mmCIF file of C-alpha atoms in Angstrom:
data_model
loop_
_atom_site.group_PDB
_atom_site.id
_atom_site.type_symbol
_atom_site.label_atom_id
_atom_site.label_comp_id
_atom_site.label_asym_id
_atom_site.label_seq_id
_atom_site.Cartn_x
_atom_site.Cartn_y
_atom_site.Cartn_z
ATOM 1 C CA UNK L 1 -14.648 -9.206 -8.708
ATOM 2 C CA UNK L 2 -11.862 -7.071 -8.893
ATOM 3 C CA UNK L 3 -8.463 -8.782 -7.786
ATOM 4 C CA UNK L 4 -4.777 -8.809 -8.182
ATOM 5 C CA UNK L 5 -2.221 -11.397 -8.529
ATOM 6 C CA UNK L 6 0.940 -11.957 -7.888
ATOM 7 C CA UNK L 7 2.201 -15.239 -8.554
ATOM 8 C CA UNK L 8 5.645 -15.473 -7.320
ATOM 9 C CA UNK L 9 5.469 -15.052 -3.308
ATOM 10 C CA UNK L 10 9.545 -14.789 -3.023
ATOM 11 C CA UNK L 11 12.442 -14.688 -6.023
ATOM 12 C CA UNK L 12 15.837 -14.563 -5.218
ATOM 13 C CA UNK L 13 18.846 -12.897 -7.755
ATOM 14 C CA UNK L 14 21.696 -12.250 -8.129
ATOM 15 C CA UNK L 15 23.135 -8.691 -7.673
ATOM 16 C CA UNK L 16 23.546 -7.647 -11.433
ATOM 17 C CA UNK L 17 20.845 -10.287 -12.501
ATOM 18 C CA UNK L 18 17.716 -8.659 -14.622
ATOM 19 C CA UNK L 19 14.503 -8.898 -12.929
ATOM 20 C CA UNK L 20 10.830 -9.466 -13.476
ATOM 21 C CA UNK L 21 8.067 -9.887 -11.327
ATOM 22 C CA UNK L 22 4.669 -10.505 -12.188
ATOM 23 C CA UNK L 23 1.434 -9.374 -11.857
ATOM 24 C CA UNK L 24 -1.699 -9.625 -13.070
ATOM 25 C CA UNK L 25 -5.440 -8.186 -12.874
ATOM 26 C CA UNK L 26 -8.769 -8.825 -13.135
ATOM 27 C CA UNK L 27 -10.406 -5.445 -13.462
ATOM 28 C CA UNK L 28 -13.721 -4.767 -15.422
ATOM 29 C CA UNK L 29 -12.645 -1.328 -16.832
ATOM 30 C CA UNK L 30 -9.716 0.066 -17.794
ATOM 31 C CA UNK L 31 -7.371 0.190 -14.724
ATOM 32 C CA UNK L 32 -5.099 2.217 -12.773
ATOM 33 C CA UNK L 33 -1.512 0.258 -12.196
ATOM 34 C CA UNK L 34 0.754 0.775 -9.628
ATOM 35 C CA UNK L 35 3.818 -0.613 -8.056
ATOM 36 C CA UNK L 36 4.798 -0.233 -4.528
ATOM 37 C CA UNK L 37 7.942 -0.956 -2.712
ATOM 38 C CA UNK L 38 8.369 -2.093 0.801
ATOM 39 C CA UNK L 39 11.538 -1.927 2.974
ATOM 40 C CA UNK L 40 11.514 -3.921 6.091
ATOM 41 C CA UNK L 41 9.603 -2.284 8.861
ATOM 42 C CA UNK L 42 8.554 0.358 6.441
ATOM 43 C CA UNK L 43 5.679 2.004 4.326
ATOM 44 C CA UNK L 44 4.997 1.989 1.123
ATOM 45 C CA UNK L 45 6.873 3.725 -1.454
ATOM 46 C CA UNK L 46 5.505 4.360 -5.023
ATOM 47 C CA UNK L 47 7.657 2.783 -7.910
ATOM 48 C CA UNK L 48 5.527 3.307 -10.693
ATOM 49 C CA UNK L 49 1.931 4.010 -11.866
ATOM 50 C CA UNK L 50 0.056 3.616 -15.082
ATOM 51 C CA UNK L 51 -3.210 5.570 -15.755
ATOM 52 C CA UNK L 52 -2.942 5.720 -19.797
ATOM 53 C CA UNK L 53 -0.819 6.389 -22.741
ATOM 54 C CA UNK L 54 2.379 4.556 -23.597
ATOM 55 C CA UNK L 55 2.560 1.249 -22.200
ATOM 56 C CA UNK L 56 5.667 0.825 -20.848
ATOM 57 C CA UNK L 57 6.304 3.455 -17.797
ATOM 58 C CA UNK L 58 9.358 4.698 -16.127
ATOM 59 C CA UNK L 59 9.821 4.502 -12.032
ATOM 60 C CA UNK L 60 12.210 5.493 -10.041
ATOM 61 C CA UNK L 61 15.314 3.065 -9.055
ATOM 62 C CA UNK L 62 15.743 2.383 -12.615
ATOM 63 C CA UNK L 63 12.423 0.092 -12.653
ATOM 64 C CA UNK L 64 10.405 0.070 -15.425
ATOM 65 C CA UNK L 65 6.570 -1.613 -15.849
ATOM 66 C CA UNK L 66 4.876 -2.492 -19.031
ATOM 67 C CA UNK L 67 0.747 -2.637 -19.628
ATOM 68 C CA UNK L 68 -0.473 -5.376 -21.262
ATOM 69 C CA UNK L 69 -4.216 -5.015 -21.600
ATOM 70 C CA UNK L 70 -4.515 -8.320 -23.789
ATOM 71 C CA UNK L 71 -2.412 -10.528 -20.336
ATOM 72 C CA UNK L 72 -4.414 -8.269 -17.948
ATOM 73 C CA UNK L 73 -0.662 -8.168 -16.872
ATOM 74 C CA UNK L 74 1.930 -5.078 -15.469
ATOM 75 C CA UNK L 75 4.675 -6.740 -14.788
ATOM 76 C CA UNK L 76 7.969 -5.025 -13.416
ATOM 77 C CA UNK L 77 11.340 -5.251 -14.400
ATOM 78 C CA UNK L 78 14.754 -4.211 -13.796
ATOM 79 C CA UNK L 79 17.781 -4.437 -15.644
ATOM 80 C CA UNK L 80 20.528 -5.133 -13.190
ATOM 81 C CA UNK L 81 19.726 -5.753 -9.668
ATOM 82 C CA UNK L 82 21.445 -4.095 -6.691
ATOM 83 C CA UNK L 83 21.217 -5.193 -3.159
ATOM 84 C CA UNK L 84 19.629 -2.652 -1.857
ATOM 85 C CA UNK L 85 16.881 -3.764 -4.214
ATOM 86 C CA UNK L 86 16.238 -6.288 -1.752
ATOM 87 C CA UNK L 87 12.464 -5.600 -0.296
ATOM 88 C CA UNK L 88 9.167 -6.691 -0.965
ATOM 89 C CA UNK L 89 7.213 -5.677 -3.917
ATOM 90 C CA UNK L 90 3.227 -5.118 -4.389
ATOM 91 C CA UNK L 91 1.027 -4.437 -7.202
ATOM 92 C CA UNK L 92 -2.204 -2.748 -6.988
ATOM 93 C CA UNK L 93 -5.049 -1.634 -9.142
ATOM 94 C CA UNK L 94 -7.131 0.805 -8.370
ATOM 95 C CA UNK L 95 -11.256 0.498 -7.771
ATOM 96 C CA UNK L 96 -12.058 3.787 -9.510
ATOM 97 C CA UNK L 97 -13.128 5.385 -6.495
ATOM 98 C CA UNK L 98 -10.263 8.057 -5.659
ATOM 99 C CA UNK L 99 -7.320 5.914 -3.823
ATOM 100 C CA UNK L 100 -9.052 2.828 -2.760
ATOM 101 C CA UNK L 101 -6.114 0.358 -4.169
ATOM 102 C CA UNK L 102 -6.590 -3.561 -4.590
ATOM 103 C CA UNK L 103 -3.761 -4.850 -3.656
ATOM 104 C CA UNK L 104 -1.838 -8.044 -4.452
ATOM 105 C CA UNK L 105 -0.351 -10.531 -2.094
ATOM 106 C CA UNK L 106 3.291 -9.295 -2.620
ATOM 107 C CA UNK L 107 6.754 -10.472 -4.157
ATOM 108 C CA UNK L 108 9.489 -10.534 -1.492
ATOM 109 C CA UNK L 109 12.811 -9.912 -3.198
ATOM 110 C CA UNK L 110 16.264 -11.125 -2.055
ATOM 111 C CA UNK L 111 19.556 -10.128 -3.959
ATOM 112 C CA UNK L 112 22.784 -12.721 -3.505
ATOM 113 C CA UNK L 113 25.995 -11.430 -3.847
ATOM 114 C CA UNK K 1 6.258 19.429 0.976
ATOM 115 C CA UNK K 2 3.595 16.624 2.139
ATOM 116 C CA UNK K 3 4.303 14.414 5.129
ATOM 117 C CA UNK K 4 2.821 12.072 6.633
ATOM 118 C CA UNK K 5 3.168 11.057 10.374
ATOM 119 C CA UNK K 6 2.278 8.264 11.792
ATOM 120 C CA UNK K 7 2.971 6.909 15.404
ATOM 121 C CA UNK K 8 3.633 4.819 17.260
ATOM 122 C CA UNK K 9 6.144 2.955 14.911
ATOM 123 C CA UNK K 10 6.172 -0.722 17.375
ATOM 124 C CA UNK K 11 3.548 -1.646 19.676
ATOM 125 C CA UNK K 12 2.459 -4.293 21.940
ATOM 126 C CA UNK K 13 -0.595 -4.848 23.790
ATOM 127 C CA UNK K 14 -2.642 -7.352 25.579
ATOM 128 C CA UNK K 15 -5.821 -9.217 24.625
ATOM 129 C CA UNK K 16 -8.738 -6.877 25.644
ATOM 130 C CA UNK K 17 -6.642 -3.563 26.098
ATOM 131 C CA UNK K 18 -8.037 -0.051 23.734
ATOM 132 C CA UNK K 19 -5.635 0.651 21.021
ATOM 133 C CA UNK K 20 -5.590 4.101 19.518
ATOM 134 C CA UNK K 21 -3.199 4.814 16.574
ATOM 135 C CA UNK K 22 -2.701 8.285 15.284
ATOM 136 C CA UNK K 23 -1.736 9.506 11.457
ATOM 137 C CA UNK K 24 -1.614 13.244 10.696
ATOM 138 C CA UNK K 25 -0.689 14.994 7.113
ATOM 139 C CA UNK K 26 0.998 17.995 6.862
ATOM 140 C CA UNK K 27 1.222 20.238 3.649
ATOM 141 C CA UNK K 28 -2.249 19.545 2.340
ATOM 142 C CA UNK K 29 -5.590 20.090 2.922
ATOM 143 C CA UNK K 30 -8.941 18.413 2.418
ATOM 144 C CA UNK K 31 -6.844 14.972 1.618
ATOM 145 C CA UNK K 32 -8.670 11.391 1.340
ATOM 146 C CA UNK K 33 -6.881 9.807 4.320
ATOM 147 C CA UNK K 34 -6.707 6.041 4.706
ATOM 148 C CA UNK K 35 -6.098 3.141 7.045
ATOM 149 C CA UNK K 36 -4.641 -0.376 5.738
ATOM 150 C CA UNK K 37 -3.206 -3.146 7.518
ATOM 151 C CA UNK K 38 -1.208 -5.479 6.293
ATOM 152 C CA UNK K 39 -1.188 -9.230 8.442
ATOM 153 C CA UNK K 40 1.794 -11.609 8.486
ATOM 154 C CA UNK K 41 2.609 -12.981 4.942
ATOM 155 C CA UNK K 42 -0.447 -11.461 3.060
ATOM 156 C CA UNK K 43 -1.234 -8.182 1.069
ATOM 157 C CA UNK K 44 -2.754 -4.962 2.232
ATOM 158 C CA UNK K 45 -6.226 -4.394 3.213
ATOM 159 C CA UNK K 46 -7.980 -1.651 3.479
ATOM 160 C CA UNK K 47 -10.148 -0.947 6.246
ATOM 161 C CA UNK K 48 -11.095 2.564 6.383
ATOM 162 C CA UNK K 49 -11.475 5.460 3.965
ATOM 163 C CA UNK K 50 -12.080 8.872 4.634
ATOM 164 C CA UNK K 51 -12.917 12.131 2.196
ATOM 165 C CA UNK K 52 -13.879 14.592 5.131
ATOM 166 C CA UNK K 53 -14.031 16.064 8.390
ATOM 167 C CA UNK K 54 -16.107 13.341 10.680
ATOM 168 C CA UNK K 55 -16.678 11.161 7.330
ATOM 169 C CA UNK K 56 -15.311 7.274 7.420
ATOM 170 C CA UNK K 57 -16.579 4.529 4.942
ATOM 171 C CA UNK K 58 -15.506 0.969 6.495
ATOM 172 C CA UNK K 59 -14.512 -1.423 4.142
ATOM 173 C CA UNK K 60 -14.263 -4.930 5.989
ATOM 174 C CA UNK K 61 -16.587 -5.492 9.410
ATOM 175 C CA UNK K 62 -14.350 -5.901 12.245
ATOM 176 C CA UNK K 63 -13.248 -4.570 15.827
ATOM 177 C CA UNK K 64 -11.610 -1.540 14.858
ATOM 178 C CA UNK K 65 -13.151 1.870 13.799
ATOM 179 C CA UNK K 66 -12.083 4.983 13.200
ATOM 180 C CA UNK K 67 -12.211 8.859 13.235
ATOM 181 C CA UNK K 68 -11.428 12.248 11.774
ATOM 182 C CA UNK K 69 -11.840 14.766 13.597
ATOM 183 C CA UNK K 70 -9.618 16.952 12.002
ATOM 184 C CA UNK K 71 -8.700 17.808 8.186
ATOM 185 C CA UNK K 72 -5.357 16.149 8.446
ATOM 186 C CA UNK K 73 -5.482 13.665 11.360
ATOM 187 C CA UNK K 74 -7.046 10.228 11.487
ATOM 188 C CA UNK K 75 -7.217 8.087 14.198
ATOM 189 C CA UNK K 76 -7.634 4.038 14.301
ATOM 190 C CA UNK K 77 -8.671 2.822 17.535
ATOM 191 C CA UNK K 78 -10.587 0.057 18.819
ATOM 192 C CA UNK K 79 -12.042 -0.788 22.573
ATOM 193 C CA UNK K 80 -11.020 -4.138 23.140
ATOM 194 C CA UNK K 81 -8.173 -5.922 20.862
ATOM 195 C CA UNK K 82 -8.053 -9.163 19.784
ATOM 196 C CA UNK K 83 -5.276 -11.361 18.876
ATOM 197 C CA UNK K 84 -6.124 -11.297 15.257
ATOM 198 C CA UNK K 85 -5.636 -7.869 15.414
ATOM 199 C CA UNK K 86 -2.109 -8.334 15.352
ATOM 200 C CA UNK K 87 -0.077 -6.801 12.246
ATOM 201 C CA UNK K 88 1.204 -3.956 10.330
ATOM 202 C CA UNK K 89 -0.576 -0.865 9.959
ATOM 203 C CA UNK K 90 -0.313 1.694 7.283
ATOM 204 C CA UNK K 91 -1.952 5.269 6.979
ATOM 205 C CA UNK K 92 -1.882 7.179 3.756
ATOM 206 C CA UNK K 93 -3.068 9.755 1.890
ATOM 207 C CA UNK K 94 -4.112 11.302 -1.160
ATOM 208 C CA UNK K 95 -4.815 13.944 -3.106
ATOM 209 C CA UNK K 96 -7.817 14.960 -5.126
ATOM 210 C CA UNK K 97 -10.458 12.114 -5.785
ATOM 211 C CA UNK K 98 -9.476 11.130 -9.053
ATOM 212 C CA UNK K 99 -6.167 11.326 -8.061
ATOM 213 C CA UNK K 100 -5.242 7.301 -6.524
ATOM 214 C CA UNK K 101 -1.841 7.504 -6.260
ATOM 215 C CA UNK K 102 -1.206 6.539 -2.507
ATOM 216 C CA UNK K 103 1.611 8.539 -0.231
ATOM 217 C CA UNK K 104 2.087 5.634 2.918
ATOM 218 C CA UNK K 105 3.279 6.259 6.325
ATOM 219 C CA UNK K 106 5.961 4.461 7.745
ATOM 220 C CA UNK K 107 3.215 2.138 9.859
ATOM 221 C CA UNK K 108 2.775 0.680 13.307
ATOM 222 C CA UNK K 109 3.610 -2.609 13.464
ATOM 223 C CA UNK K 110 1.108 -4.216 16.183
ATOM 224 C CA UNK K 111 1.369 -7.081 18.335
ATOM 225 C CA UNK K 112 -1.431 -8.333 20.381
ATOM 226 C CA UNK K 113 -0.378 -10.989 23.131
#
């Protein structure tokens, strides 16, 4: 069955700090990546996506995701953290079948001064 | 530009009372239009799809359903609410059916008491 993990249910860094957070897939063909961002009290906003090509992928808010087929991983990662980084953080894969996303459980992210 | 629109943003209702929630796109036409929902400390599920005019695929069983009975709007409603109805509702959208990258709404966030 198709799934998505993500094992780390809350991190908190500090502002400046790099950051990773994790996630990984169980997908039986080749897979469509994406990370979403949550504010509090709002929707989803795409970070990043992966459908083929080079590995590692550019989002927006300086994040950055890289595919590793042989982990059935994606994990995301920042440089330098900023506050208003703080939010909560999902993965999904998607099922092939034009926007039906698997989603993971979610990271919620809190930045320290 | 494509929006998205989705109201109301907070909402609380008793045990047994209809709920109808409203999403409409603007900007686009023909789009796949989707409802998730998203309970208290867990990831996104999805519960209904939609690729057409009076066309919905449900993914989970449950006490909701839902309509389209217009290019661009989709409705969620259900006749009788439960309290495990209770959580955080997202509409979204996309484009072509290859196309799975996911534009949200800002969601409802539901209360059932």
């Amino acid at each position: 069955a198709q799934s998505v993990t993500q094992p780390d249910i809350h991190i908190t860094v500090s502002e400046g700090a790099s950051l990773e957070l994790r996630c990984n897939y169980s997908y039986g063909a080749t897979p469509y990546l994406f990370w979403y961002v949550q504010s509090p009290g709002q929707g989803l906003q795409l970070l990043l996506k992966y459908f083929s090509g080079d590995t590692l992928v550019q989002g927006i808010k300086g994040f950055e995701a890289e595919f590793k087929r042989s982990q059935s991983s994606f994990n995301l990662r920042k440089p330098s953290v900023h506050w208003s980084d703080a939010a909560e953080y999902f993965c999904a894969v998607g099922s092939g079948q034009g926007g039906k996303l698997i989603f993971g459980q979610g990271t919620e992210l809190s930045v320290k001064p | 530009s494509q929006t998205i629109h989705q109201w109301p943003a907070t909402l609380v209702q008793p045990v047994g009372s209809p709920l109808s929630l409203e999403c409409t796109v603007e900007g686009t036409s023909n789009p796949n239009l989707y409802w998730y929902r998203q309970a208290a400390g867990r990831g996104l599920q999805l519960l209904f799809y939609s690729v057409g005019i009076g066309q919905i695929s449900s993914e989970v069983p449950q006490n909701l359903s839902a309509s389209r009975p217009q290019d661009r709007q989709f409705i969620l409603s259900s006749k009788k609410l439960l309290l495990s109805d209770s959580g955080f509702y997202l509409c979204a959208w996309s484009g072509t059916p290859t196309n799975e990258k996911l534009f949200f709404g800002s969601g409802t966030q539901l209360s059932v008491l």
